[in-house]
Coordinates of C-alpha atoms and ligand atoms in Angstrom, one line a residue:
X1 CA 71.2 165.7 94.0
X2 CA 74.5 163.4 94.3
X3 CA 75.5 162.5 90.0
X4 CA 74.3 158.6 89.6
X5 CA 72.5 156.4 91.7
X6 CA 73.9 153.2 91.6
X7 CA 72.4 149.9 93.2
X8 CA 75.6 149.3 94.7
X9 CA 78.2 151.2 95.8
X10 CA 81.3 150.1 98.2
X11 CA 82.3 152.2 100.9
X12 CA 85.9 153.0 102.4
X13 CA 87.1 155.4 105.1
X14 CA 89.7 156.5 106.1
X15 CA 90.5 153.8 108.2
X16 CA 90.2 151.2 105.9
X17 CA 93.1 153.6 104.1
X18 CA 94.4 153.5 107.0
X19 CA 94.8 149.3 107.9
X20 CA 95.6 148.7 103.8
X21 CA 98.6 151.9 104.0
X22 CA 100.1 149.6 107.2
X23 CA 100.0 146.2 105.8
X24 CA 101.8 146.6 102.5
X25 CA 104.2 148.8 105.1
X26 CA 104.3 145.5 106.7
X27 CA 106.5 143.0 105.8
X28 CA 103.8 140.7 103.8
X29 CA 102.2 141.6 100.7
X30 CA 100.1 137.9 100.3
X31 CA 99.5 135.6 102.5
X32 CA 100.4 136.6 105.7
X33 CA 99.5 137.2 109.1
X34 CA 95.8 139.2 108.0
X35 CA 95.1 136.4 106.3
X36 CA 94.1 134.3 109.7
X37 CA 92.9 137.5 111.7
X38 CA 90.4 138.3 109.3
X39 CA 89.4 135.0 108.5
X40 CA 88.9 134.1 112.7
X41 CA 87.2 137.5 113.0
X42 CA 85.1 136.3 109.7
X43 CA 84.3 133.0 111.9
X44 CA 82.9 134.1 114.8
X45 CA 80.8 136.8 112.5
X46 CA 79.2 133.9 111.1
X47 CA 79.2 131.5 113.9
X48 CA 81.5 128.7 112.1
X49 CA 84.3 127.1 113.7
X50 CA 86.6 127.6 110.4
X51 CA 87.4 130.4 107.6
X52 CA 89.5 130.1 104.3
X53 CA 89.9 133.5 102.9
X54 CA 90.1 132.9 98.7
X55 CA 91.1 135.0 96.0
X56 CA 87.4 135.7 95.6
X57 CA 83.9 134.5 95.8
X58 CA 83.9 132.4 92.4
X59 CA 87.4 130.8 93.4
X60 CA 85.6 130.1 97.1
X61 CA 83.1 128.1 95.2
X62 CA 85.5 126.1 92.8
X63 CA 87.3 124.9 96.1
X64 CA 84.2 123.6 97.5
X65 CA 83.9 120.9 94.5
X66 CA 86.7 120.4 94.3
X67 CA 87.0 119.4 98.0
X68 CA 83.7 117.1 98.0
X69 CA 85.1 116.2 95.3
X70 CA 82.9 117.0 92.5
X71 CA 84.2 114.5 89.4
X72 CA 83.1 114.0 85.7
X73 CA 79.3 113.3 85.7
X74 CA 78.0 114.6 88.9
X75 CA 74.7 116.2 88.9
X76 CA 74.2 118.9 91.2
X77 CA 71.1 121.3 92.2
X78 CA 70.8 125.4 92.4
X79 CA 68.3 128.0 92.0
X80 CA 68.7 129.7 88.0
X81 CA 68.0 133.2 89.7
X82 CA 71.8 133.8 90.7
X83 CA 74.9 134.5 89.4
X84 CA 76.7 132.0 87.2
X85 CA 79.8 131.5 89.3
X86 CA 77.2 129.4 91.8
X87 CA 76.5 126.6 89.2
X88 CA 79.6 126.7 87.5
X89 CA 81.9 125.5 89.8
X90 CA 80.3 122.8 89.4
X91 CA 81.3 122.8 85.3
X92 CA 85.1 123.8 86.5
X93 CA 84.9 119.8 87.8
X94 CA 83.3 118.5 85.1
X95 CA 79.7 117.9 87.1
X96 CA 75.9 118.5 85.6
X97 CA 74.9 121.3 86.7
X98 CA 70.4 120.4 87.0
X99 CA 68.3 123.4 87.7
X100 CA 65.8 124.0 90.0
X101 CA 62.6 126.3 89.7
X102 CA 62.6 129.0 92.5
X103 CA 59.8 129.3 95.1
X104 CA 57.9 133.1 93.7
X105 CA 57.4 134.2 96.9
X106 CA 60.8 134.3 98.3
X107 CA 62.6 134.0 94.4
X108 CA 64.4 131.6 96.3
X109 CA 65.0 127.6 95.4
X110 CA 62.4 125.7 96.1
X111 CA 62.4 123.1 98.4
X112 CA 60.1 121.4 96.6
X113 CA 61.5 120.9 93.7
X114 CA 64.6 120.3 94.7
X115 CA 62.2 116.9 96.9
X116 CA 60.4 115.9 93.3
X117 CA 63.6 115.8 91.6
X118 CA 65.4 113.8 94.2
X119 CA 62.5 111.4 94.2
X120 CA 62.1 111.3 90.8
X121 CA 65.8 109.5 90.3
X122 CA 67.3 106.8 92.3
X123 CA 68.8 107.1 95.1
X124 CA 72.5 108.2 94.2
X125 CA 71.7 110.4 91.2
X126 CA 72.5 113.8 92.6
X127 CA 75.3 115.1 94.8
X128 CA 74.9 117.7 96.3
X129 CA 72.7 121.3 96.5
X130 CA 73.8 124.7 96.1
X131 CA 71.2 126.8 97.6
X132 CA 71.2 130.9 97.9
X133 CA 70.7 133.0 99.9
X134 CA 69.2 135.1 96.9
X135 CA 69.8 139.2 97.3
X136 CA 70.3 138.8 101.8
X137 CA 67.1 136.6 102.1
X138 CA 68.2 133.8 103.8
X139 CA 67.1 130.2 102.7
X140 CA 65.5 127.9 105.7
X141 CA 68.8 125.5 105.9
X142 CA 67.2 123.4 108.6
X143 CA 65.3 122.4 105.6
X144 CA 67.2 120.8 103.2
X145 CA 70.1 119.9 105.3
X146 CA 67.1 117.3 106.6
X147 CA 66.4 116.6 103.3
X148 CA 70.3 116.4 101.7
X149 CA 70.6 113.7 104.8
X150 CA 67.7 111.9 103.1
X151 CA 69.2 111.4 99.4
X152 CA 72.9 111.2 101.2
X153 CA 74.3 115.4 99.5
X154 CA 76.3 118.1 100.5
X155 CA 74.4 121.0 100.5
X156 CA 77.2 124.7 100.0
X157 CA 75.5 127.6 101.2
X158 CA 76.0 130.4 98.9
X159 CA 76.0 133.1 101.2
X160 CA 77.9 136.0 98.8
X161 CA 74.9 138.1 99.4
X162 CA 74.1 137.5 103.2
X163 CA 76.6 138.0 105.5
X164 CA 74.5 139.3 109.1
X165 CA 71.5 137.4 107.6
X166 CA 69.8 134.4 109.7
X167 CA 67.4 132.2 109.4
X168 CA 64.8 130.8 112.7
X169 CA 64.6 127.6 113.0
X170 CA 62.4 124.0 113.9
X171 CA 63.0 125.7 117.7
X172 CA 62.6 129.4 116.9
X173 CA 66.6 130.0 116.8
X174 CA 68.4 132.1 115.0
X175 CA 70.4 130.0 112.4
X176 CA 73.4 132.5 110.8
X177 CA 74.7 132.7 106.9
X178 CA 77.1 130.5 107.1
X179 CA 77.4 128.7 110.1
X180 CA 77.9 126.3 109.0
X181 CA 75.9 123.6 111.1
X182 CA 73.0 123.5 107.8
X183 CA 75.8 122.9 105.5
X184 CA 79.2 121.4 104.7
X185 CA 80.8 125.1 103.2
X186 CA 79.2 128.0 103.2
X187 CA 80.4 130.9 100.6
X188 CA 81.0 134.1 100.9
X189 CA 81.8 136.7 98.4
X190 CA 84.1 140.7 98.8
X191 CA 83.1 142.0 95.4
X192 CA 82.6 146.0 96.3
X193 CA 79.0 145.1 95.5
X194 CA 78.9 142.8 98.2
X195 CA 78.0 144.1 102.3
X196 CA 82.2 143.6 103.2
X197 CA 84.4 144.8 100.4
X198 CA 88.2 143.8 100.2
X199 CA 88.3 144.5 96.1
X200 CA 88.5 141.7 94.8
X201 CA 87.6 138.7 98.2
X202 CA 86.4 136.3 99.1
X203 CA 86.0 133.8 101.9
X204 CA 85.1 129.6 103.0
X205 CA 83.3 128.8 106.3
X206 CA 82.3 125.3 107.3
X207 CA 82.6 123.4 111.0
X208 CA 84.1 120.5 109.6
X209 CA 88.1 119.5 110.0
X210 CA 89.1 117.5 106.8
X211 CA 87.1 119.5 104.4
X212 CA 89.0 123.0 106.2
X213 CA 92.6 121.5 105.9
X214 CA 91.3 120.7 102.3
X215 CA 91.0 124.4 101.9
X216 CA 93.7 125.4 102.9
X217 CA 96.1 122.5 101.3
X218 CA 93.5 123.4 97.5
X219 CA 94.0 127.1 98.0
X220 CA 97.7 127.1 98.1
X221 CA 98.6 124.3 94.7
X222 CA 97.5 121.2 96.4
X223 CA 101.2 121.8 98.7
X224 CA 101.2 120.3 101.8
X225 CA 104.2 121.2 104.4
X226 CA 104.0 119.7 107.5
X227 CA 105.9 116.6 108.5
X228 CA 103.4 114.5 109.4
X229 CA 101.5 114.4 106.3
X230 CA 104.0 113.8 104.1
X231 CA 103.6 110.6 102.3
X232 CA 107.0 110.0 100.4
X233 CA 110.3 109.1 102.6
X234 CA 113.0 110.9 104.2
X235 CA 115.1 109.2 102.2
X236 CA 113.8 110.5 99.0
X237 CA 113.0 114.1 100.4
X238 CA 116.8 113.7 101.0
X239 CA 117.0 113.3 104.8
X240 CA 118.8 110.4 106.9
X241 CA 116.6 110.9 110.2
X242 CA 114.5 114.0 108.9
X243 CA 112.8 116.0 106.4
X244 CA 115.1 118.3 105.0
X245 CA 114.2 122.4 106.0
X246 CA 113.1 123.1 102.4
X247 CA 111.0 119.6 101.8
X248 CA 107.1 120.0 100.3
X249 CA 104.7 117.6 98.8
X250 CA 102.1 118.7 96.1
X251 CA 100.0 116.0 96.8
X252 CA 96.6 117.5 95.2
X253 CA 95.5 119.4 92.0
X254 CA 94.7 122.9 94.2
X255 CA 95.1 126.3 92.0
X256 CA 97.1 129.5 93.5
X257 CA 93.7 131.5 95.2
X258 CA 95.3 133.3 97.8
X259 CA 93.5 136.4 99.2
X260 CA 97.1 138.9 99.8
X261 CA 97.3 140.7 102.9
X262 CA 95.9 144.1 101.4
X263 CA 92.8 142.9 100.7
X264 CA 93.0 141.0 104.1
X265 CA 93.0 144.2 105.7
X266 CA 91.0 145.7 104.2
X267 CA 87.8 143.0 105.1
X268 CA 88.6 143.3 108.4
X269 CA 88.4 146.6 108.6
X270 CA 85.9 146.7 106.9
X271 CA 84.0 143.5 108.5
X272 CA 83.8 146.3 111.2
X273 CA 81.1 148.0 109.7
X274 CA 79.7 145.0 108.5
X275 CA 76.4 144.8 111.9
X276 CA 75.8 149.0 111.3
X277 CA 75.0 148.6 107.7
X278 CA 73.4 145.9 107.8
X279 CA 71.3 147.8 109.4
X280 CA 71.2 150.6 107.8
X281 CA 70.3 148.4 104.8
X282 CA 67.3 146.8 107.2
X283 CA 65.7 150.6 107.7
X284 CA 66.1 151.3 103.5
X285 CA 64.7 147.8 102.5
X286 CA 61.7 149.4 105.2
X287 CA 61.8 153.0 104.2
X288 CA 61.0 150.8 100.4
X289 CA 58.6 148.5 101.5
X290 CA 56.3 150.9 103.0
X291 CA 56.2 153.0 100.6
X292 CA 56.1 150.8 98.0
X293 CA 52.7 148.6 100.3
X294 CA 49.5 148.7 98.2
X295 CA 50.6 150.4 95.2
X296 CA 49.3 149.0 92.3
X297 CA 52.6 149.1 89.8
X298 CA 53.9 146.6 92.5
X299 CA 52.9 142.8 91.9
X300 CA 55.6 142.0 94.5
X301 CA 58.8 143.3 96.9
X302 CA 61.4 141.8 98.8
X303 CA 59.1 142.8 102.3
X304 CA 60.3 142.4 105.4
X305 CA 61.7 139.7 106.3
X306 CA 63.8 139.1 109.2
X307 CA 66.7 138.3 109.2
X308 CA 67.4 139.4 105.5
X309 CA 71.0 140.9 105.1
X310 CA 69.3 143.2 102.2
X311 CA 72.2 142.4 99.6
X312 CA 69.3 143.3 96.9
X313 CA 66.1 145.3 98.1
X314 CA 64.5 143.9 94.4
X315 CA 59.8 145.2 93.3
X316 CA 58.4 142.9 90.5
X317 CA 56.7 145.7 88.4
X318 CA 54.7 146.4 85.5
X319 CA 56.2 147.8 82.3
X320 CA 59.9 146.7 83.9
X321 CA 62.1 148.0 80.9
X322 CA 60.5 151.4 80.7
X323 CA 60.4 152.0 84.4
X324 CA 64.5 151.2 83.8
X325 CA 65.2 153.3 81.4
X326 CA 63.7 156.1 82.6
X327 CA 65.3 155.6 85.9
X328 CA 68.5 155.6 84.0
X329 CA 67.6 159.2 82.3
X330 CA 67.7 160.0 86.0
X331 CA 70.7 159.1 86.6
X332 CA 69.8 155.6 88.8
X333 CA 71.4 153.5 87.2
X334 CA 69.0 150.0 89.0
X335 CA 69.9 146.7 88.0
X336 CA 68.6 143.2 87.0
X337 CA 69.0 140.2 89.5
X338 CA 69.1 137.8 87.5
X339 CA 69.1 136.4 83.9
X340 CA 68.6 132.8 84.7
X341 CA 70.9 130.7 84.4
X342 CA 69.6 128.2 82.2
X343 CA 68.8 130.7 79.7
X344 CA 72.3 131.8 79.0
X345 CA 73.7 130.5 75.8
X346 CA 76.0 127.9 78.0
X347 CA 73.4 126.5 79.9
X348 CA 71.1 126.3 76.7
X349 CA 73.8 124.4 75.3
X350 CA 72.9 121.8 77.7
X351 CA 69.5 121.5 76.6
X352 CA 68.5 123.9 78.8
X353 CA 65.1 126.7 77.1
X354 CA 62.8 128.6 78.2
X355 CA 59.2 127.4 79.5
X356 CA 62.2 125.0 82.2
X357 CA 62.0 127.4 85.1
X358 CA 58.7 129.2 84.9
X359 CA 58.9 131.1 88.1
X360 CA 62.3 132.4 87.2
X361 CA 61.3 133.6 83.8
X362 CA 58.4 135.8 85.5
X363 CA 60.2 136.2 87.3
X364 CA 62.3 137.9 85.3
X365 CA 60.2 140.1 83.0
X366 CA 58.8 141.7 86.2
X367 CA 62.2 142.3 88.8
X368 CA 64.0 144.7 89.3
X369 CA 67.1 145.7 92.2
X370 CA 66.7 149.1 94.1
X371 CA 69.5 151.0 94.3
X372 CA 70.1 149.2 98.3
X373 CA 73.9 150.2 99.8
X374 CA 74.6 151.7 103.3
X375 CA 75.5 155.3 102.9
X376 CA 72.3 155.8 99.9
X377 CA 71.1 158.4 102.2
X378 CA 67.2 159.1 102.9
X379 CA 67.2 161.9 99.7
X380 CA 69.0 160.2 97.7
X381 CA 66.2 156.7 98.6
X382 CA 63.7 160.1 98.2
X383 CA 64.8 160.6 94.8
X384 CA 65.3 156.7 93.7
X385 CA 60.7 156.8 94.5
X386 CA 59.8 160.2 93.9
X387 CA 61.3 159.2 89.8
X388 CA 59.2 155.0 91.0
X389 CA 56.4 157.4 91.5
X390 CA 56.4 159.5 89.3
X391 CA 57.3 157.3 85.7
X392 CA 53.5 155.5 86.5
X393 CA 51.6 158.2 88.2
Ligands
LIG1 C1 78.6 137.8 93.6 C2 78.9 136.1 93.9 C3 79.1 135.2 93.5 C4 81.7 135.8 92.8 O1 81.7 135.7 93.7 P1 83.3 136.9 93.1 O2 84.3 137.2 94.2 O3 82.6 138.2 92.7 O4 83.5 135.9 92.1 C5 79.3 134.3 93.8 N1 78.2 133.9 94.5 C6 76.7 135.2 94.1 C7 75.3 134.8 94.0 C8 77.3 136.4 93.9 O5 76.4 137.9 94.1

């Protein structure tokens, strides 16, 4: 048996290494030709018009909030069962995070809870919604968009867990996560535990040209280098008939959120295996599902859901702490996703407390994410299953 089995792990092949090395030998270390190649390939993969590569998923969320104009006091709704960054991007811009509970069946932000919040306040109280394709299960964004349009809200889809995932819309069409049809913006992460790894890295996808242009600008300090966009006059810039060659303008308060070219080369190389990896994840999920079906120690599990991208395979069990520790003793490093965000000390300062999100809190008492990554071998998965069964039997 292998030494240890984590819940997630990257897979770096010889082709990946070659792609990085050849980029290191090129003229570009940071943002170069691999960036747009990666962006184009990624946009094609998720079916969006535009993609913007950035330093990481958190930077992607921050830029989205900035591009949508989140400001002091703006209220934005998200789920407590997510990585903190989904909520934090609102705080970076001075906005207020409003959590709404999950649906205990899907573990996703419950649209009915969101509707109740919206109905209880005057129109204009909320600015946007950040639903999360948690564990890889695609949110029904068609339904969210209908609700958002009613209240004039934008949507940022946090699709970090779901590149290649999809839901079926009301006409039975597959709608890929991040395709930009039902959300203004979507974001992805290329952290090593995610489907596609570039070390650190992130991507924003959109179909909105104005947002796309704004994101490009904000990614690089808010600086513009295009004659037809300049606000200052030619004479100020130091030219008579033309802007001089050195000229550029900082028009907005942006950041340095660029991805390096060698990271883009790694991401691009990984993207080529994304579909294959997704297939393998779905096989692993099926194997877990069948092994747990009808078992009395299982309260609930991720299950077999069409379009699920299985970043995680979650089970809810009795005596979760005991199982977690027992698996660790056997070098199986399962993980808990997530400690509810509203109960983090930082968010408690805003008044959030136990009891506010009952379904998220019950879920947190029972949940555990099992090893799930394309290179997990059948033997290893069976070892995990044996250990879980032997713990309870
Ligand atoms: C990983 C992740 C992020 C943040 O991505 P980083 O690249 O680590 O900054 C945001 N949201 C979710 C749901 C994630 O899983």
